[in-house]
């Protein structure tokens, strides 16, 4: 499948723990005032790359421990993002996904692609950016309404469990 990308960062240390490759998808319907990445909001524009092309670029750096899907809104391209996330998990990468939606709503109403993407995500950072709740003290998110959700634990227990930094250490890719 193809992804429409706003861009990528091959060596990020600000989009989750460890050295990460960050994929910024193009297009987001949430229109949060104060959005960190307003140029990624329009659905038009961006560059189209196949999932296989993105995977190949990620694999080029053996020091990358994890991949973060951000945007834009990854769930606007849920099927392609799910394909990418499933392949990454199969290769041992940590996967974080950012969304302006809510975990419960995406699981209930997002459709099969959204469910696949969530099931292939280690940490889901959910909720829109709310300027009034913005804080520079927060790590990995911009406003205090946003949650860092431990997806495997949340799915196993049936209720939202927040991620704790020592519970999901970045895994070494199988290719190392
Ligand atoms: S969800 Fe994220 S990318 Fe979308 S408008 Fe809000 S802050 Fe911007």
XYZ file of N, CA and C and ligand atoms in Angstrom:
536
model
N 0.842 -1.196 0.000
C 0.000 0.000 0.000
C 0.875 1.243 0.000
N 0.247 2.357 -0.319
C 0.975 3.631 -0.325
C 0.599 4.494 0.878
N 1.591 5.264 1.318
C 1.395 6.263 2.362
C 1.589 7.640 1.754
N 0.773 8.594 2.159
C 1.009 9.978 1.763
C 1.677 10.673 2.951
N 2.919 11.082 2.750
C 3.739 11.564 3.865
C 3.966 13.068 3.795
N 3.912 13.685 4.951
C 4.384 15.063 5.087
C 5.910 15.060 5.118
N 6.480 14.058 5.750
C 7.931 13.941 5.795
C 8.348 12.859 6.768
N 9.644 12.680 6.891
C 10.186 11.713 7.841
C 11.391 12.331 8.539
N 11.670 11.832 9.727
C 12.906 12.180 10.443
C 13.602 10.863 10.756
N 14.828 10.737 10.307
C 15.487 9.437 10.397
C 16.169 9.181 11.733
N 16.323 10.223 12.541
C 17.050 10.036 13.811
C 16.476 10.957 14.889
N 15.255 10.686 15.271
C 14.568 11.521 16.258
C 14.821 11.009 17.676
N 15.004 11.961 18.613
C 15.054 11.596 20.033
C 13.954 12.336 20.803
N 12.984 12.883 20.069
C 11.924 13.660 20.726
C 10.526 13.082 20.491
N 10.427 11.946 19.838
C 9.110 11.378 19.519
C 8.906 10.027 20.201
N 9.455 9.905 21.406
C 9.404 8.635 22.120
C 10.808 8.276 22.561
N 10.932 7.225 23.372
C 12.245 6.877 23.936
C 13.186 6.250 22.908
N 14.453 6.486 23.123
C 15.454 5.880 22.256
C 15.580 6.604 20.931
N 16.438 6.083 20.099
C 16.609 6.643 18.753
C 15.506 6.101 17.857
N 14.734 7.014 17.273
C 13.548 6.592 16.539
C 13.530 7.198 15.126
N 12.848 6.515 14.260
C 12.524 7.023 12.927
C 11.076 7.498 13.017
N 10.835 8.747 12.653
C 9.484 9.287 12.765
C 8.882 9.507 11.384
N 7.665 9.007 11.238
C 6.907 9.130 9.992
C 5.785 10.140 10.232
N 5.827 11.256 9.531
C 4.761 12.257 9.623
C 3.860 12.099 8.404
N 2.633 11.653 8.636
C 1.718 11.494 7.504
C 1.096 12.842 7.163
N 0.623 12.933 5.913
C -0.043 14.163 5.464
C -1.553 14.042 5.693
N -2.143 15.092 6.243
C -3.589 15.137 6.395
C -4.046 14.893 7.816
N -4.790 15.863 8.354
C -5.353 15.711 9.696
C -6.637 16.537 9.785
N -7.733 15.922 10.231
C -9.013 16.644 10.281
C -9.251 17.376 11.601
N -8.355 17.255 12.571
C -8.674 17.741 13.917
C -8.537 19.258 14.074
N -7.653 19.862 13.278
C -7.531 21.328 13.273
C -7.363 21.921 14.671
N -6.484 21.346 15.461
C -6.260 21.859 16.820
C -5.615 23.242 16.750
N -6.183 24.252 17.405
C -5.476 25.532 17.498
C -4.124 25.334 18.181
N -3.085 25.924 17.594
C -1.742 25.766 18.162
C -1.054 24.483 17.739
N -1.611 23.809 16.734
C -1.027 22.556 16.215
C 0.479 22.692 15.999
N 1.214 21.679 16.415
C 2.675 21.685 16.277
C 3.125 21.587 14.835
N 2.226 21.162 13.951
C 2.636 20.847 12.588
C 1.523 21.213 11.600
N 1.119 22.506 11.552
C -0.061 22.885 10.766
C 0.065 22.571 9.276
N 1.269 22.563 8.743
C 1.422 22.271 7.311
C 1.058 20.827 6.983
N 0.991 19.994 7.989
C 0.624 18.597 7.741
C -0.888 18.398 7.759
N -1.667 19.429 8.066
C -3.121 19.259 8.174
C -3.844 19.066 6.837
N -3.519 19.810 5.788
C -4.282 19.634 4.538
C -4.194 18.206 3.999
N -5.320 17.709 3.532
C -5.324 16.355 2.975
C -4.572 16.300 1.653
N -4.574 17.434 0.924
C -3.840 17.456 -0.335
C -2.369 17.770 -0.043
N -1.535 17.406 -0.995
C -0.103 17.625 -0.816
C 0.559 16.380 -0.269
N 1.774 16.558 0.179
C 2.533 15.422 0.687
C 3.192 14.640 -0.431
N 3.971 13.662 -0.035
C 4.663 12.797 -0.993
C 4.199 11.367 -0.790
N 3.941 10.700 -1.899
C 3.470 9.323 -1.814
C 4.658 8.363 -1.874
N 4.693 7.479 -0.889
C 5.712 6.425 -0.861
C 5.029 5.113 -0.482
N 5.536 4.037 -1.013
C 4.967 2.745 -0.630
C 5.451 2.382 0.776
N 4.680 1.533 1.428
C 5.093 1.044 2.751
C 6.458 0.374 2.654
N 6.675 -0.353 1.572
C 7.968 -1.043 1.408
C 9.122 -0.048 1.284
N 8.883 1.078 0.637
C 9.927 2.099 0.534
C 10.255 2.679 1.906
N 9.230 2.928 2.687
C 9.462 3.472 4.031
C 10.202 2.449 4.890
N 9.781 1.207 4.800
C 10.467 0.152 5.563
C 11.947 0.072 5.191
N 12.222 0.146 3.918
C 13.613 0.051 3.463
C 14.439 1.211 4.018
N 13.841 2.386 4.069
C 14.560 3.542 4.598
C 14.802 3.377 6.100
N 13.825 2.867 6.818
C 13.982 2.635 8.261
C 15.112 1.646 8.521
N 15.141 0.576 7.727
C 16.142 -0.487 7.956
C 17.562 -0.018 7.692
N 17.720 1.100 6.977
C 19.070 1.554 6.630
C 19.901 1.915 7.844
N 19.258 2.354 8.919
C 20.010 2.747 10.108
C 19.853 1.672 11.184
N 20.878 0.870 11.408
C 20.745 -0.228 12.376
C 20.658 0.251 13.818
N 20.909 1.544 14.046
C 20.830 2.068 15.407
C 19.414 2.480 15.802
N 18.520 2.555 14.821
C 17.133 2.946 15.128
C 16.455 1.822 15.911
N 15.878 2.208 17.070
C 15.241 1.224 17.949
C 13.728 1.194 17.809
N 13.186 2.303 17.353
C 11.728 2.366 17.295
C 11.272 3.299 16.191
N 9.989 3.203 15.892
C 9.394 4.041 14.855
C 8.152 4.701 15.449
N 8.023 5.991 15.176
C 6.868 6.745 15.647
C 6.053 7.213 14.456
N 4.760 6.932 14.514
C 3.830 7.399 13.480
C 3.141 8.638 14.011
N 3.306 9.736 13.294
C 2.770 11.009 13.757
C 2.186 11.730 12.550
N 1.923 13.013 12.732
C 1.319 13.655 11.583
C 1.278 15.156 11.702
N 0.079 15.461 11.075
C -0.970 14.660 10.446
C -1.641 13.672 11.416
N -2.558 12.940 10.844
C -3.331 11.967 11.626
C -3.142 10.579 11.036
N -2.340 9.734 11.707
C -2.097 8.394 11.156
C -3.373 7.597 10.902
N -4.424 7.833 11.680
C -5.648 7.039 11.497
C -6.448 7.470 10.273
N -6.062 8.590 9.628
C -6.646 8.945 8.332
C -6.113 8.013 7.238
N -4.981 7.376 7.510
C -4.384 6.411 6.577
C -4.167 5.103 7.338
N -5.227 4.675 8.007
C -5.094 3.584 8.967
C -4.621 2.281 8.324
N -5.141 1.952 7.146
C -4.769 0.666 6.543
C -3.279 0.622 6.213
N -2.771 1.700 5.594
C -1.353 1.721 5.230
C -0.475 1.822 6.480
N -0.895 2.622 7.451
C -0.116 2.718 8.690
C -0.124 1.386 9.434
N -1.257 0.678 9.389
C -1.319 -0.636 10.036
C -0.370 -1.611 9.348
N -0.333 -1.563 8.020
C 0.586 -2.444 7.291
C 2.027 -2.163 7.697
N 2.369 -0.880 7.801
C 3.725 -0.504 8.213
C 3.992 -0.955 9.655
N 3.065 -0.681 10.553
C 3.267 -1.018 11.962
C 3.377 -2.525 12.163
N 2.576 -3.297 11.452
C 2.639 -4.760 11.587
C 3.998 -5.286 11.125
N 4.493 -4.725 10.027
C 5.811 -5.157 9.542
C 6.898 -4.769 10.532
N 6.786 -3.591 11.112
C 7.785 -3.141 12.084
C 7.776 -4.017 13.328
N 6.596 -4.344 13.825
C 6.528 -5.203 15.011
C 7.134 -6.569 14.708
N 6.890 -7.076 13.514
C 7.440 -8.384 13.141
C 8.968 -8.360 13.124
N 9.539 -7.171 12.925
C 10.998 -7.036 12.892
C 11.556 -6.573 14.232
N 10.717 -6.440 15.237
C 11.212 -6.161 16.584
C 11.298 -4.706 16.972
N 10.798 -3.811 16.147
C 10.837 -2.391 16.491
C 9.753 -2.043 17.508
N 10.057 -1.059 18.343
C 9.035 -0.408 19.162
C 8.230 0.519 18.254
N 6.904 0.526 18.424
C 6.049 1.392 17.603
C 5.213 2.294 18.509
N 5.351 3.583 18.316
C 4.485 4.572 18.969
C 3.632 5.235 17.893
N 2.386 5.501 18.233
C 1.491 6.172 17.294
C 0.802 7.343 17.982
N 0.843 8.487 17.340
C 0.142 9.678 17.829
C -1.185 9.820 17.091
N -2.195 10.254 17.826
C -3.494 10.510 17.204
C -4.220 11.634 17.927
N -5.000 12.387 17.167
C -5.885 13.378 17.779
C -7.197 12.763 18.223
N -7.413 11.498 17.899
C -8.605 10.778 18.336
C -8.399 10.156 19.705
N -9.385 9.374 20.118
C -9.329 8.716 21.416
C -9.301 7.202 21.242
N -8.497 6.571 22.058
C -8.323 5.120 22.013
C -9.675 4.390 21.975
N -10.557 4.719 22.908
C -11.822 3.996 23.015
C -12.657 4.173 21.744
N -12.676 5.396 21.221
C -13.478 5.677 20.027
C -12.894 4.992 18.801
N -11.570 5.033 18.684
C -10.933 4.400 17.529
C -11.151 2.888 17.550
N -11.068 2.280 18.718
C -11.292 0.836 18.804
C -12.740 0.479 18.482
N -13.669 1.331 18.926
C -15.089 1.016 18.749
C -15.599 1.381 17.359
N -15.106 2.494 16.827
C -15.707 3.051 15.612
C -14.739 3.271 14.457
N -13.460 3.008 14.669
C -12.463 3.351 13.658
C -12.363 2.374 12.508
N -12.968 1.199 12.670
C -12.898 0.207 11.605
C -11.696 -0.717 11.764
N -11.613 -1.664 10.822
C -10.600 -2.716 10.932
C -9.180 -2.157 10.870
N -8.948 -1.181 9.968
C -7.600 -0.618 9.843
C -7.149 0.034 11.138
N -8.051 0.769 11.770
C -7.711 1.425 13.033
C -7.408 0.392 14.108
N -8.193 -0.665 14.148
C -7.946 -1.703 15.158
C -6.610 -2.393 14.912
N -6.310 -2.653 13.647
C -5.003 -3.280 13.330
C -3.858 -2.362 13.721
N -4.014 -1.068 13.450
C -2.947 -0.131 13.791
C -2.750 -0.069 15.307
N -3.831 -0.027 16.042
C -3.702 0.011 17.500
C -3.059 -1.281 18.011
N -3.468 -2.411 17.481
C -2.929 -3.683 17.959
C -1.446 -3.842 17.622
N -0.951 -3.061 16.668
C 0.475 -3.111 16.307
C 1.254 -1.952 16.923
N 0.640 -1.265 17.859
C 1.266 -0.109 18.504
C 1.588 -0.448 19.955
N 2.785 -0.074 20.403
C 3.145 -0.276 21.809
C 2.569 0.834 22.682
N 2.739 2.076 22.227
C 2.226 3.220 22.989
C 1.427 4.106 22.043
N 0.176 4.364 22.413
C -0.687 5.268 21.657
C -0.789 6.577 22.444
N -0.334 7.656 21.826
C -0.487 8.979 22.444
C -1.747 9.573 21.849
N -2.799 9.653 22.654
C -4.093 10.014 22.071
C -4.620 11.355 22.572
N -5.590 11.861 21.844
C -6.259 13.100 22.207
C -5.737 14.290 21.424
N -6.618 15.269 21.186
C -6.186 16.464 20.459
C -5.267 17.328 21.310
N -4.494 18.176 20.645
C -3.705 19.165 21.376
C -4.639 20.282 21.830
N -4.619 20.599 23.128
C -5.470 21.654 23.697
C -4.552 22.745 24.247
N -4.618 23.895 23.582
C -3.681 24.970 23.929
C -3.744 25.352 25.404
N -4.961 25.392 25.958
C -5.120 25.806 27.358
C -4.463 24.819 28.317
N -4.223 23.600 27.844
C -3.610 22.573 28.693
C -2.168 22.301 28.299
N -1.616 23.187 27.491
C -0.233 23.016 27.033
C 0.725 23.134 28.206
N 1.735 22.275 28.232
C 2.762 22.358 29.269
C 4.083 21.881 28.705
N 5.123 22.641 28.988
C 6.457 22.239 28.551
C 7.042 21.175 29.471
N 6.378 20.924 30.605
C 6.872 19.905 31.536
C 6.510 18.493 31.092
N 5.591 18.393 30.152
C 5.149 17.075 29.714
C 6.182 16.450 28.790
N 6.373 15.158 28.969
C 7.294 14.452 28.093
C 6.479 13.659 27.073
N 6.819 13.797 25.827
C 6.245 13.041 24.713
C 4.849 13.505 24.306
N 4.315 14.533 24.937
C 3.047 15.072 24.449
C 3.001 16.559 24.763
N 2.005 17.262 24.166
C 2.002 18.707 24.264
C 1.041 19.288 25.278
N -0.069 18.564 25.548
C -1.053 19.109 26.492
C -1.498 17.995 27.440
N -1.923 18.404 28.628
C -2.109 17.429 29.708
C -3.324 16.523 29.528
N -4.211 16.825 28.569
C -5.319 15.913 28.281
C -4.859 14.685 27.511
N -3.702 14.770 26.888
C -3.235 13.659 26.056
C -2.694 12.530 26.942
N -2.965 11.307 26.517
C -2.594 10.134 27.313
C -1.544 9.306 26.578
N -0.590 8.791 27.333
C 0.369 7.838 26.786
C -0.120 6.462 27.226
N -0.732 5.770 26.295
C -1.447 4.533 26.638
C -0.596 3.308 26.322
N -0.451 2.459 27.317
C 0.212 1.170 27.123
C -0.799 0.260 26.429
N -0.661 0.129 25.122
C -1.688 -0.568 24.350
C -1.791 -2.048 24.700
N -0.690 -2.809 24.740
C -0.853 -4.237 25.069
C -1.546 -4.460 26.409
N -1.177 -3.677 27.422
C -1.818 -3.850 28.733
C -3.274 -3.420 28.698
N -3.561 -2.367 27.953
C -4.929 -1.879 27.887
C -5.828 -2.888 27.171
N -5.324 -3.478 26.104
C -6.115 -4.474 25.391
C -6.301 -5.729 26.241
N -5.262 -6.081 26.996
C -5.345 -7.301 27.813
C -6.329 -7.141 28.961
N -6.401 -5.938 29.524
C -7.253 -5.734 30.703
C -8.631 -5.186 30.346
N -8.768 -4.630 29.148
C -10.050 -4.055 28.768
C -10.292 -2.671 29.307
N -9.275 -2.061 29.896
C -9.404 -0.662 30.336
C -8.073 0.033 30.098
N -8.143 1.354 29.999
C -6.940 2.104 29.637
C -5.902 2.059 30.757
N -4.709 1.577 30.409
C -3.565 1.561 31.321
C -2.533 2.514 30.743
N -2.116 3.476 31.531
C -1.125 4.436 31.041
C 0.256 3.809 31.031
N 1.032 4.207 30.050
C 2.397 3.701 29.882
C 3.298 4.267 30.970
N 4.148 3.430 31.489
C 5.176 3.841 32.430
C 6.527 3.659 31.758
N 7.430 4.617 31.913
C 8.666 4.588 31.123
C 9.467 3.298 31.214
N 9.382 2.600 32.333
C 10.218 1.404 32.446
C 9.488 0.139 32.010
N 8.256 0.273 31.488
C 7.514 -0.935 31.145
C 7.683 -1.354 29.690
N 8.084 -0.425 28.819
C 8.257 -0.793 27.408
C 9.613 -0.263 26.953
N 10.655 -0.994 27.278
C 11.976 -0.583 26.815
C 12.082 -0.858 25.333
N 12.746 0.035 24.590
C 12.909 -0.229 23.158
C 13.597 -1.569 22.937
N 13.075 -2.314 21.997
C 13.634 -3.640 21.716
C 14.657 -3.529 20.586
N 15.648 -4.390 20.660
C 16.630 -4.432 19.588
C 15.997 -5.100 18.368
N 16.054 -4.469 17.189
C 15.493 -5.120 15.998
C 16.140 -6.474 15.755
N 15.370 -7.409 15.239
C 15.869 -8.763 15.007
C 17.045 -8.778 14.044
N 17.164 -7.714 13.223
C 18.229 -7.682 12.210
C 19.596 -7.374 12.817
N 19.623 -6.959 14.125
C 20.930 -6.630 14.737
C 21.742 -7.886 14.959
S -4.171 16.135 15.941
Fe -2.004 16.757 15.902
S -1.547 17.134 13.708
Fe -3.771 17.101 13.938
S -4.337 19.272 14.196
Fe -4.139 18.343 16.256
S -1.996 18.784 16.857
Fe -2.137 19.099 14.617
